[in-house]
């Protein structure tokens, strides 16, 4: 069947829309892969539910990326001009809108980085900004939410002082989005006692249609609170490397620490009720991020990853992330690297809920769950406070 | 109700501060897994008796309300709510007693 080579075997049974999404959610598509997508579209365009495709791409936070690929690579055109899909304008506007939104975030977050540097606050930028600028190299392709920073715990008061001067407050937006009001005492208590690896987010109204609020997320540990693993944040900050981000001289995590951080985040979020409930547990964006970051790390540096993880206790998280990544994108990580983290018992790959509830096991495959739009019904988190504003 | 004397170490000094029936009553209400009549001992593992990560929030809210205090951020660590002794120490500290040495966030709460 045309397009059968589009996705790995394990994903042949998922919906047409999910297969198209998986095939187009990547930063680069080879000429052969593009041809494969076109053949798939020519064969299936009548059956494809484009509304469902857009919904799925949005839920997986990759709509700007697939929109760019569909338009720029003319994948939704047969014979050069015959359209294979409706709503070309939606794809155009999503990509362009995301670029414009990220430009606004660039201007704001550059101010934050500059102020922190000027004040001598030591930090390392994580995730979004680093990925958009240094991995995707395309301001419109990846959606960025907040500015994620790693800080030493002792630096938090100085950080608070700097961002407060810039107009940020810990709290939630009011209904009309015009002000930030403090969290209720219950939320404050829960986060401070139980989520001590992160601060409550700092928000500032953006007064823009494309950005509701600017959000700063500071963490003081790469691991979740109560984790039995240990990573020395001081060492991570000492290894952090200079980088120009948002046009500002800045500091980002060293490439191996960045990988470890992403793997831990991916594992924690994929298995935490708090994230399952809001549908942000399993998203293609996280896997595409990981795919692209690994692609950019020289092999001899990648070989040092097992040594970096060492006896920190987070090898299972690295294996969880790499195992699922290579299911989605075969060859995304060298087999020997994945094998280096494989434990004797891999039963934890199907577990969830252990970080913030009772440990349970999924009764469906990874492929089924990944594209199930009703997955959130599975879990209910008791964690009070912020969910997602961006 | 037994009024347990709580031994709190502060530097070279050791103080004995008995917790109050009022404190024990609040605490008992938040320990659903504590058997009726089972005494609350100073080192009772609160998490094992039902004071889960979520339940600790209700407990703190009631504690703050009952004793008319607001526990400062730096004392809001999971280690400070591990057993009756640590909780009582926090409360004493917040109420202005100089008899309690309380680990603060970042000082000794290993995470």
Tab-separated table of C-alpha atoms in Angstrom:
chain	number	residue	atom	x	y	z
A	1	UNK	CA	0.000	0.000	0.000
A	2	UNK	CA	1.355	3.458	-0.833
A	3	UNK	CA	2.977	5.069	2.156
A	4	UNK	CA	3.374	1.814	4.057
A	5	UNK	CA	6.971	2.758	4.655
A	6	UNK	CA	5.814	5.976	6.294
A	7	UNK	CA	5.966	4.891	9.926
A	8	UNK	CA	7.607	2.102	11.949
A	9	UNK	CA	5.795	-1.247	12.012
A	10	UNK	CA	4.476	-0.712	15.519
A	11	UNK	CA	2.514	2.313	14.296
A	12	UNK	CA	1.006	0.791	11.136
A	13	UNK	CA	-2.321	0.242	12.924
A	14	UNK	CA	-2.802	3.742	14.274
A	15	UNK	CA	-5.171	6.111	12.467
A	16	UNK	CA	-4.293	7.656	9.115
A	17	UNK	CA	-4.070	11.050	10.791
A	18	UNK	CA	-1.674	9.743	13.443
A	19	UNK	CA	0.526	8.131	10.813
A	20	UNK	CA	0.697	11.337	8.807
A	21	UNK	CA	1.489	13.268	11.961
A	22	UNK	CA	4.289	10.930	12.946
A	23	UNK	CA	5.719	11.104	9.435
A	24	UNK	CA	5.709	14.887	9.219
A	25	UNK	CA	6.622	15.797	12.797
A	26	UNK	CA	10.332	16.125	12.344
A	27	UNK	CA	12.691	18.956	11.725
A	28	UNK	CA	14.133	17.529	8.508
A	29	UNK	CA	12.584	15.240	5.899
A	30	UNK	CA	14.777	13.494	3.364
A	31	UNK	CA	13.735	13.587	-0.298
A	32	UNK	CA	12.762	9.916	-0.076
A	33	UNK	CA	10.651	10.567	2.999
A	34	UNK	CA	8.905	13.467	1.274
A	35	UNK	CA	8.027	11.226	-1.648
A	36	UNK	CA	6.674	8.669	0.760
A	37	UNK	CA	4.451	11.306	2.419
A	38	UNK	CA	3.163	12.444	-0.987
A	39	UNK	CA	2.332	8.876	-2.028
A	40	UNK	CA	0.527	8.343	1.269
A	41	UNK	CA	-1.476	11.539	0.806
A	42	UNK	CA	-2.377	10.756	-2.786
A	43	UNK	CA	-3.647	7.350	-1.728
A	44	UNK	CA	-5.497	8.467	1.400
A	45	UNK	CA	-6.515	12.076	0.988
A	46	UNK	CA	-10.220	11.244	0.629
A	47	UNK	CA	-10.236	9.264	3.888
A	48	UNK	CA	-8.096	11.656	5.904
A	49	UNK	CA	-10.001	13.714	8.448
A	50	UNK	CA	-8.067	16.977	8.348
A	51	UNK	CA	-9.911	18.408	11.328
A	52	UNK	CA	-8.810	15.421	13.344
A	53	UNK	CA	-5.271	15.814	12.020
A	54	UNK	CA	-5.108	19.438	13.149
A	55	UNK	CA	-6.531	18.505	16.539
A	56	UNK	CA	-3.983	15.729	16.968
A	57	UNK	CA	-1.103	17.936	15.857
A	58	UNK	CA	-2.192	20.601	18.338
A	59	UNK	CA	-2.437	18.123	21.193
A	60	UNK	CA	1.079	16.960	20.397
A	61	UNK	CA	2.342	20.577	20.193
A	62	UNK	CA	3.783	20.021	16.713
A	63	UNK	CA	1.218	21.853	14.586
A	64	UNK	CA	3.626	24.692	13.666
A	65	UNK	CA	6.288	22.175	12.683
A	66	UNK	CA	4.063	19.961	10.526
A	67	UNK	CA	2.378	23.048	9.085
A	68	UNK	CA	5.748	24.385	7.979
A	69	UNK	CA	6.691	21.048	6.441
A	70	UNK	CA	3.381	20.612	4.641
A	71	UNK	CA	3.546	24.109	3.157
A	72	UNK	CA	7.226	24.688	2.547
A	73	UNK	CA	7.909	21.236	1.143
A	74	UNK	CA	4.655	21.353	-0.835
A	75	UNK	CA	3.670	17.992	0.578
A	76	UNK	CA	-0.018	18.739	0.236
A	77	UNK	CA	0.304	19.336	-3.464
A	78	UNK	CA	0.331	16.604	-6.066
A	79	UNK	CA	1.869	17.144	-9.465
A	80	UNK	CA	3.189	20.475	-8.295
A	81	UNK	CA	-0.114	22.291	-7.909
A	82	UNK	CA	-3.082	19.988	-7.302
A	83	UNK	CA	-3.976	20.359	-3.589
A	84	UNK	CA	-4.237	17.186	-1.561
A	85	UNK	CA	-5.527	18.859	1.562
A	86	UNK	CA	-7.891	21.648	2.522
A	87	UNK	CA	-7.083	24.437	4.953
A	88	UNK	CA	-3.722	25.386	3.530
A	89	UNK	CA	-4.314	28.821	5.019
A	90	UNK	CA	-4.614	27.355	8.510
A	91	UNK	CA	-1.201	25.741	8.194
A	92	UNK	CA	0.265	28.998	6.908
A	93	UNK	CA	-1.198	31.087	9.687
A	94	UNK	CA	-0.249	28.670	12.440
A	95	UNK	CA	3.377	28.688	11.392
A	96	UNK	CA	3.518	32.435	10.837
A	97	UNK	CA	1.562	33.099	14.009
A	98	UNK	CA	3.897	30.946	16.029
A	99	UNK	CA	6.906	32.764	14.606
A	100	UNK	CA	5.380	36.091	15.547
A	101	UNK	CA	4.541	34.821	19.021
A	102	UNK	CA	8.077	33.528	19.514
A	103	UNK	CA	9.461	36.892	18.434
A	104	UNK	CA	7.431	38.522	21.198
A	105	UNK	CA	8.774	35.976	23.684
A	106	UNK	CA	12.282	36.648	22.393
A	107	UNK	CA	12.015	40.341	23.190
A	108	UNK	CA	10.661	39.725	26.676
A	109	UNK	CA	12.830	36.808	27.742
A	110	UNK	CA	15.958	38.566	26.418
A	111	UNK	CA	15.258	41.286	28.986
A	112	UNK	CA	15.069	38.660	31.713
A	113	UNK	CA	18.334	37.006	30.709
A	114	UNK	CA	20.075	40.393	30.476
A	115	UNK	CA	18.846	41.428	33.912
A	116	UNK	CA	19.915	38.157	35.506
A	117	UNK	CA	23.360	38.409	33.926
A	118	UNK	CA	23.723	42.040	34.981
A	119	UNK	CA	22.760	41.128	38.542
A	120	UNK	CA	25.270	38.276	38.617
A	121	UNK	CA	22.607	35.635	39.192
A	122	UNK	CA	23.948	32.276	38.099
A	123	UNK	CA	21.566	30.282	35.935
A	124	UNK	CA	21.373	27.906	32.997
A	125	UNK	CA	18.615	28.075	30.400
A	126	UNK	CA	16.781	24.816	29.750
A	127	UNK	CA	14.462	23.493	27.078
A	128	UNK	CA	12.430	25.799	24.803
A	129	UNK	CA	14.673	28.761	23.999
A	130	UNK	CA	17.713	26.554	23.567
A	131	UNK	CA	15.823	24.176	21.291
A	132	UNK	CA	14.204	26.842	19.133
A	133	UNK	CA	17.368	28.794	18.520
A	134	UNK	CA	20.081	26.173	18.552
A	135	UNK	CA	18.376	22.953	17.509
A	136	UNK	CA	15.465	23.791	15.222
A	137	UNK	CA	17.101	26.969	13.860
A	138	UNK	CA	13.631	28.190	12.950
A	139	UNK	CA	11.720	30.588	15.170
A	140	UNK	CA	8.359	29.471	13.809
A	141	UNK	CA	8.731	25.705	13.913
A	142	UNK	CA	8.507	25.028	17.617
A	143	UNK	CA	6.069	26.389	20.110
A	144	UNK	CA	7.743	27.942	23.145
A	145	UNK	CA	5.875	28.479	26.356
A	146	UNK	CA	7.863	29.632	29.298
A	147	UNK	CA	11.451	30.482	30.053
A	148	UNK	CA	12.874	27.523	31.977
A	149	UNK	CA	15.875	28.161	34.157
A	150	UNK	CA	17.998	26.068	36.451
A	151	UNK	CA	19.177	27.876	39.577
A	152	UNK	CA	21.049	26.996	42.714
A	153	UNK	CA	18.604	26.928	45.612
A	154	UNK	CA	20.528	29.683	47.361
A	155	UNK	CA	20.118	31.928	44.315
A	156	UNK	CA	16.327	31.934	44.346
A	157	UNK	CA	15.966	35.103	46.494
A	158	UNK	CA	18.267	37.051	44.147
A	159	UNK	CA	16.373	35.668	41.152
A	160	UNK	CA	13.065	36.727	42.709
A	161	UNK	CA	14.397	40.206	43.305
A	162	UNK	CA	15.490	40.584	39.663
A	163	UNK	CA	12.310	39.259	38.074
A	164	UNK	CA	10.136	41.207	40.476
A	165	UNK	CA	11.771	44.395	39.198
A	166	UNK	CA	10.779	43.291	35.703
A	167	UNK	CA	7.157	42.999	36.716
A	168	UNK	CA	6.849	39.274	37.406
A	169	UNK	CA	4.796	37.894	40.288
A	170	UNK	CA	4.165	34.407	41.554
A	171	UNK	CA	0.516	33.827	40.942
A	172	UNK	CA	-2.172	33.196	38.372
A	173	UNK	CA	-3.786	35.472	35.835
A	174	UNK	CA	-7.149	36.983	36.628
A	175	UNK	CA	-10.120	36.026	34.474
A	176	UNK	CA	-9.600	38.963	32.130
A	177	UNK	CA	-5.855	38.376	31.960
A	178	UNK	CA	-5.086	41.914	33.084
A	179	UNK	CA	-3.439	41.151	36.419
A	180	UNK	CA	-1.559	38.430	38.263
A	181	UNK	CA	-2.994	37.541	41.653
A	182	UNK	CA	-1.288	35.429	44.305
A	183	UNK	CA	-1.956	31.711	44.512
A	184	UNK	CA	-4.200	30.559	47.322
A	185	UNK	CA	-2.536	29.355	50.507
A	186	UNK	CA	-3.396	25.715	49.747
A	187	UNK	CA	-1.504	25.853	46.461
A	188	UNK	CA	1.460	27.614	48.028
A	189	UNK	CA	1.679	25.076	50.817
A	190	UNK	CA	1.402	22.090	48.504
A	191	UNK	CA	4.062	23.290	46.114
A	192	UNK	CA	6.501	24.378	48.766
A	193	UNK	CA	6.244	21.170	50.761
A	194	UNK	CA	5.874	18.635	47.969
A	195	UNK	CA	7.294	20.156	44.800
A	196	UNK	CA	10.412	21.603	46.291
A	197	UNK	CA	12.468	21.056	43.131
A	198	UNK	CA	10.639	23.903	41.409
A	199	UNK	CA	9.387	27.314	42.393
A	200	UNK	CA	5.838	28.321	41.703
A	201	UNK	CA	5.856	30.048	38.313
A	202	UNK	CA	6.431	33.780	37.924
A	203	UNK	CA	3.961	35.439	35.576
A	204	UNK	CA	3.579	38.778	33.878
A	205	UNK	CA	0.609	39.773	31.728
A	206	UNK	CA	1.625	40.205	28.111
A	207	UNK	CA	-1.414	42.187	26.932
A	208	UNK	CA	-1.130	40.601	23.504
A	209	UNK	CA	-3.449	38.337	21.596
A	210	UNK	CA	-0.671	35.914	20.725
A	211	UNK	CA	0.866	35.785	24.211
A	212	UNK	CA	-1.438	35.832	27.207
A	213	UNK	CA	1.244	35.788	29.866
A	214	UNK	CA	4.993	35.576	30.063
A	215	UNK	CA	6.018	32.734	32.339
A	216	UNK	CA	9.282	32.076	34.141
A	217	UNK	CA	9.793	28.594	35.539
A	218	UNK	CA	12.738	28.181	37.844
A	219	UNK	CA	13.883	24.819	39.089
A	220	UNK	CA	16.551	24.069	41.649
A	221	UNK	CA	16.915	20.396	40.843
A	222	UNK	CA	16.684	18.456	37.597
A	223	UNK	CA	14.950	15.661	39.470
A	224	UNK	CA	11.445	15.626	40.892
A	225	UNK	CA	11.029	16.150	44.617
A	226	UNK	CA	11.201	12.873	46.564
A	227	UNK	CA	13.211	11.234	43.807
A	228	UNK	CA	15.723	8.742	45.089
A	229	UNK	CA	18.169	9.780	42.364
A	230	UNK	CA	20.728	12.520	42.976
A	231	UNK	CA	22.165	15.115	40.622
A	232	UNK	CA	24.469	17.797	41.958
A	233	UNK	CA	23.024	21.059	40.665
A	234	UNK	CA	26.191	22.955	41.546
A	235	UNK	CA	28.175	20.676	39.248
A	236	UNK	CA	25.589	21.030	36.493
A	237	UNK	CA	25.776	24.812	36.736
A	238	UNK	CA	29.571	24.697	36.696
A	239	UNK	CA	29.461	22.621	33.507
A	240	UNK	CA	26.936	24.951	31.845
A	241	UNK	CA	28.233	26.538	28.658
A	242	UNK	CA	28.059	30.085	27.280
A	243	UNK	CA	25.521	30.623	24.521
A	244	UNK	CA	23.820	33.508	22.801
A	245	UNK	CA	20.097	33.070	23.368
A	246	UNK	CA	17.513	35.584	22.242
A	247	UNK	CA	20.452	37.741	21.208
A	248	UNK	CA	21.801	37.887	24.744
A	249	UNK	CA	25.071	36.434	26.038
A	250	UNK	CA	23.695	33.698	28.217
A	251	UNK	CA	24.345	30.255	29.690
A	252	UNK	CA	22.772	26.922	28.757
A	253	UNK	CA	23.164	23.386	29.998
A	254	UNK	CA	26.104	21.403	28.712
A	255	UNK	CA	24.914	19.037	25.905
A	256	UNK	CA	25.024	15.869	28.016
A	257	UNK	CA	23.284	17.533	30.943
A	258	UNK	CA	20.700	18.818	28.492
A	259	UNK	CA	20.074	15.264	27.310
A	260	UNK	CA	19.818	13.930	30.840
A	261	UNK	CA	17.451	16.768	31.748
A	262	UNK	CA	15.231	16.103	28.725
A	263	UNK	CA	15.101	12.361	29.414
A	264	UNK	CA	14.174	12.894	33.054
A	265	UNK	CA	11.492	15.397	32.099
A	266	UNK	CA	10.109	13.102	29.438
A	267	UNK	CA	9.920	10.154	31.829
A	268	UNK	CA	8.460	12.129	34.713
A	269	UNK	CA	5.850	13.872	32.594
A	270	UNK	CA	4.867	10.708	30.710
A	271	UNK	CA	4.117	8.912	33.948
A	272	UNK	CA	2.774	11.620	36.259
A	273	UNK	CA	-0.965	11.958	36.861
A	274	UNK	CA	-0.590	15.744	36.882
A	275	UNK	CA	0.553	15.693	33.232
A	276	UNK	CA	-1.652	12.815	32.083
A	277	UNK	CA	-4.680	14.741	33.308
A	278	UNK	CA	-3.891	17.734	31.104
A	279	UNK	CA	-2.806	15.625	28.127
A	280	UNK	CA	0.798	16.827	28.257
A	281	UNK	CA	2.235	13.496	29.305
A	282	UNK	CA	3.033	11.983	25.924
A	283	UNK	CA	3.575	14.510	23.185
A	284	UNK	CA	5.417	14.092	19.939
A	285	UNK	CA	7.108	17.440	20.490
A	286	UNK	CA	9.180	16.038	23.343
A	287	UNK	CA	10.328	13.140	21.213
A	288	UNK	CA	11.117	15.385	18.247
A	289	UNK	CA	13.107	17.635	20.609
A	290	UNK	CA	15.085	14.658	21.815
A	291	UNK	CA	15.592	13.377	18.284
A	292	UNK	CA	16.993	16.706	17.153
A	293	UNK	CA	19.200	17.248	20.190
A	294	UNK	CA	20.757	13.805	19.821
A	295	UNK	CA	21.288	14.457	16.133
A	296	UNK	CA	23.318	17.534	17.052
A	297	UNK	CA	25.601	15.848	19.579
A	298	UNK	CA	28.785	14.300	18.130
A	299	UNK	CA	28.929	10.528	18.563
A	300	UNK	CA	32.072	10.643	20.691
A	301	UNK	CA	30.297	13.005	23.085
A	302	UNK	CA	27.172	10.819	23.121
A	303	UNK	CA	29.377	7.908	24.148
A	304	UNK	CA	30.092	9.772	27.376
A	305	UNK	CA	26.429	9.819	28.371
A	306	UNK	CA	26.499	6.590	30.420
A	307	UNK	CA	29.467	7.970	32.340
A	308	UNK	CA	27.640	11.236	32.991
A	309	UNK	CA	24.547	9.454	34.242
A	310	UNK	CA	26.793	7.153	36.307
A	311	UNK	CA	25.292	6.231	39.613
A	312	UNK	CA	22.989	9.247	39.827
A	313	UNK	CA	20.012	6.919	39.861
A	314	UNK	CA	18.352	8.312	36.757
A	315	UNK	CA	19.476	5.651	34.255
A	316	UNK	CA	15.921	4.283	34.111
A	317	UNK	CA	14.627	7.685	33.001
A	318	UNK	CA	17.236	7.872	30.257
A	319	UNK	CA	16.330	4.371	29.115
A	320	UNK	CA	12.608	5.174	29.203
A	321	UNK	CA	13.118	8.177	26.929
A	322	UNK	CA	15.565	6.578	24.504
A	323	UNK	CA	13.593	3.334	24.270
A	324	UNK	CA	10.390	5.101	23.265
A	325	UNK	CA	12.225	7.575	21.049
A	326	UNK	CA	13.726	4.778	18.958
A	327	UNK	CA	10.332	3.095	18.675
A	328	UNK	CA	8.935	6.273	17.154
A	329	UNK	CA	12.016	7.204	15.183
A	330	UNK	CA	14.128	4.085	14.589
A	331	UNK	CA	17.807	4.897	14.571
A	332	UNK	CA	17.294	8.198	16.411
A	333	UNK	CA	19.801	7.045	19.018
A	334	UNK	CA	22.616	4.535	18.527
A	335	UNK	CA	21.501	1.045	19.621
A	336	UNK	CA	24.577	0.638	21.810
A	337	UNK	CA	23.700	3.846	23.638
A	338	UNK	CA	20.151	2.689	24.326
A	339	UNK	CA	21.498	-0.734	25.325
A	340	UNK	CA	23.904	0.842	27.788
A	341	UNK	CA	20.943	1.984	29.888
A	342	UNK	CA	18.753	-1.113	29.562
A	343	UNK	CA	18.070	-2.580	32.994
A	344	UNK	CA	17.413	-6.261	33.660
A	345	UNK	CA	13.786	-5.535	34.475
A	346	UNK	CA	12.045	-3.216	32.017
A	347	UNK	CA	8.614	-3.516	33.595
A	348	UNK	CA	8.693	0.165	34.583
A	349	UNK	CA	8.207	1.126	30.929
A	350	UNK	CA	4.480	0.477	31.272
A	351	UNK	CA	4.018	2.007	34.711
A	352	UNK	CA	2.556	5.378	35.604
A	353	UNK	CA	1.345	7.302	38.636
A	354	UNK	CA	4.303	6.523	40.865
A	355	UNK	CA	5.450	10.142	41.234
A	356	UNK	CA	2.159	11.590	42.464
A	357	UNK	CA	-0.203	8.756	43.240
A	358	UNK	CA	-0.482	4.992	43.265
A	359	UNK	CA	1.724	3.121	40.852
A	360	UNK	CA	-0.337	1.527	38.085
A	361	UNK	CA	0.293	-0.267	34.792
A	362	UNK	CA	-1.048	0.687	31.403
A	363	UNK	CA	-3.098	-2.048	29.789
A	364	UNK	CA	-2.594	-0.640	26.287
A	365	UNK	CA	0.424	-0.330	24.067
A	366	UNK	CA	2.531	2.791	23.790
A	367	UNK	CA	1.312	3.292	20.206
A	368	UNK	CA	-2.332	3.136	21.301
A	369	UNK	CA	-1.847	5.539	24.163
A	370	UNK	CA	0.254	8.062	22.296
A	371	UNK	CA	-2.500	8.935	19.856
A	372	UNK	CA	-5.491	8.403	22.130
A	373	UNK	CA	-7.189	11.781	22.534
A	374	UNK	CA	-9.115	10.553	25.574
A	375	UNK	CA	-6.051	9.377	27.489
A	376	UNK	CA	-6.499	12.095	30.082
A	377	UNK	CA	-9.657	10.382	31.332
A	378	UNK	CA	-7.393	7.713	32.786
A	379	UNK	CA	-5.953	9.898	35.484
A	380	UNK	CA	-6.972	12.444	38.037
A	381	UNK	CA	-4.306	14.434	39.835
A	382	UNK	CA	-4.933	15.823	43.301
A	383	UNK	CA	-2.166	18.394	42.934
A	384	UNK	CA	-3.658	21.860	43.487
A	385	UNK	CA	-2.593	24.944	41.590
A	386	UNK	CA	-1.358	25.865	38.159
A	387	UNK	CA	-1.819	23.645	35.156
A	388	UNK	CA	-0.888	25.239	31.852
A	389	UNK	CA	-1.232	28.818	30.723
A	390	UNK	CA	0.835	28.719	27.574
B	1	UNK	CA	-4.272	12.449	76.294
B	2	UNK	CA	-0.586	12.104	77.001
B	3	UNK	CA	1.463	15.262	76.832
B	4	UNK	CA	4.693	14.095	75.338
B	5	UNK	CA	7.736	16.133	76.171
B	6	UNK	CA	9.525	16.877	72.947
B	7	UNK	CA	13.253	17.043	73.057
B	8	UNK	CA	14.557	19.634	70.677
B	9	UNK	CA	18.225	20.099	70.039
B	10	UNK	CA	19.573	23.535	69.383
B	11	UNK	CA	23.293	23.815	69.193
B	12	UNK	CA	24.661	22.579	72.471
B	13	UNK	CA	21.360	23.074	74.283
B	14	UNK	CA	18.567	20.625	74.724
B	15	UNK	CA	15.101	21.886	75.542
B	16	UNK	CA	12.053	19.990	76.588
B	17	UNK	CA	8.806	21.447	75.347
B	18	UNK	CA	5.639	19.432	75.796
B	19	UNK	CA	3.177	19.691	72.985
B	20	UNK	CA	-0.299	20.798	73.838
B	21	UNK	CA	-3.568	18.856	73.703
B	22	UNK	CA	-4.719	21.348	71.110
B	23	UNK	CA	-1.813	20.380	68.857
B	24	UNK	CA	-2.385	16.686	69.383
B	25	UNK	CA	-6.069	17.044	68.571
B	26	UNK	CA	-5.313	18.768	65.263
B	27	UNK	CA	-2.680	16.222	64.396
B	28	UNK	CA	-4.891	13.260	65.234
B	29	UNK	CA	-7.619	14.539	62.945
B	30	UNK	CA	-5.197	14.251	60.026
B	31	UNK	CA	-3.942	10.764	60.720
B	32	UNK	CA	-6.702	8.533	59.335
B	33	UNK	CA	-4.556	5.429	59.594
B	34	UNK	CA	-3.849	5.902	63.292
B	35	UNK	CA	-5.877	3.389	65.285
B	36	UNK	CA	-8.326	4.694	67.866
B	37	UNK	CA	-6.559	4.990	71.173
B	38	UNK	CA	-3.127	4.538	69.633
B	39	UNK	CA	-0.787	7.040	71.260
B	40	UNK	CA	0.978	9.642	69.193
B	41	UNK	CA	4.624	9.189	69.906
B	42	UNK	CA	7.262	11.862	69.194
B	43	UNK	CA	8.816	9.939	66.330
B	44	UNK	CA	5.617	8.619	64.767
B	45	UNK	CA	6.060	8.501	60.970
B	46	UNK	CA	3.197	10.757	59.922
B	47	UNK	CA	3.214	9.693	56.264
B	48	UNK	CA	2.751	6.069	57.333
B	49	UNK	CA	-0.358	7.048	59.261
B	50	UNK	CA	-2.155	8.857	56.473
B	51	UNK	CA	-0.525	12.267	56.304
B	52	UNK	CA	0.056	12.044	52.557
B	53	UNK	CA	1.604	14.738	50.394
B	54	UNK	CA	-1.869	16.086	49.700
B	55	UNK	CA	-3.174	15.665	53.251
B	56	UNK	CA	-0.277	17.627	54.671
B	57	UNK	CA	-1.746	20.734	53.032
B	58	UNK	CA	-5.051	20.442	54.904
B	59	UNK	CA	-3.124	19.754	58.077
B	60	UNK	CA	-0.975	22.863	57.629
B	61	UNK	CA	-3.981	25.018	56.859
B	62	UNK	CA	-5.708	23.851	60.035
B	63	UNK	CA	-2.541	24.236	62.054
B	64	UNK	CA	-2.102	27.811	60.840
B	65	UNK	CA	-5.727	28.558	61.555
B	66	UNK	CA	-5.811	26.920	64.974
B	67	UNK	CA	-2.625	28.576	66.199
B	68	UNK	CA	-3.087	31.836	64.282
B	69	UNK	CA	0.299	31.637	62.609
B	70	UNK	CA	1.656	31.636	59.096
B	71	UNK	CA	4.469	29.207	58.531
B	72	UNK	CA	7.210	30.913	56.515
B	73	UNK	CA	8.331	29.464	53.208
B	74	UNK	CA	11.755	28.439	54.424
B	75	UNK	CA	10.212	26.079	56.970
B	76	UNK	CA	7.886	24.424	54.471
B	77	UNK	CA	9.977	21.363	53.791
B	78	UNK	CA	8.803	17.776	53.757
B	79	UNK	CA	11.432	16.941	56.377
B	80	UNK	CA	9.796	19.359	58.811
B	81	UNK	CA	6.537	17.406	58.629
B	82	UNK	CA	7.947	13.941	59.031
B	83	UNK	CA	6.899	13.322	62.643
B	84	UNK	CA	5.174	15.097	65.560
B	85	UNK	CA	8.459	16.331	66.939
B	86	UNK	CA	9.479	18.137	63.789
B	87	UNK	CA	6.035	19.656	63.316
B	88	UNK	CA	5.843	20.839	66.905
B	89	UNK	CA	9.320	22.307	66.585
B	90	UNK	CA	8.214	24.281	63.547
B	91	UNK	CA	5.174	25.532	65.377
B	92	UNK	CA	7.161	26.531	68.426
B	93	UNK	CA	9.640	28.331	66.239
B	94	UNK	CA	6.932	30.234	64.423
B	95	UNK	CA	5.212	31.168	67.664
B	96	UNK	CA	8.349	32.875	68.761
B	97	UNK	CA	9.824	30.250	71.021
B	98	UNK	CA	13.582	30.206	71.028
B	99	UNK	CA	13.615	26.626	72.177
B	100	UNK	CA	13.329	24.996	68.808
B	101	UNK	CA	15.955	24.610	66.160
B	102	UNK	CA	14.246	23.988	62.872
B	103	UNK	CA	15.903	22.969	59.662
B	104	UNK	CA	15.122	25.505	56.975
B	105	UNK	CA	14.618	24.991	53.294
B	106	UNK	CA	17.982	24.714	51.648
B	107	UNK	CA	19.867	24.290	54.881
B	108	UNK	CA	19.377	20.647	55.524
B	109	UNK	CA	16.403	19.348	53.628
B	110	UNK	CA	18.142	16.847	51.390
B	111	UNK	CA	16.296	16.411	48.126
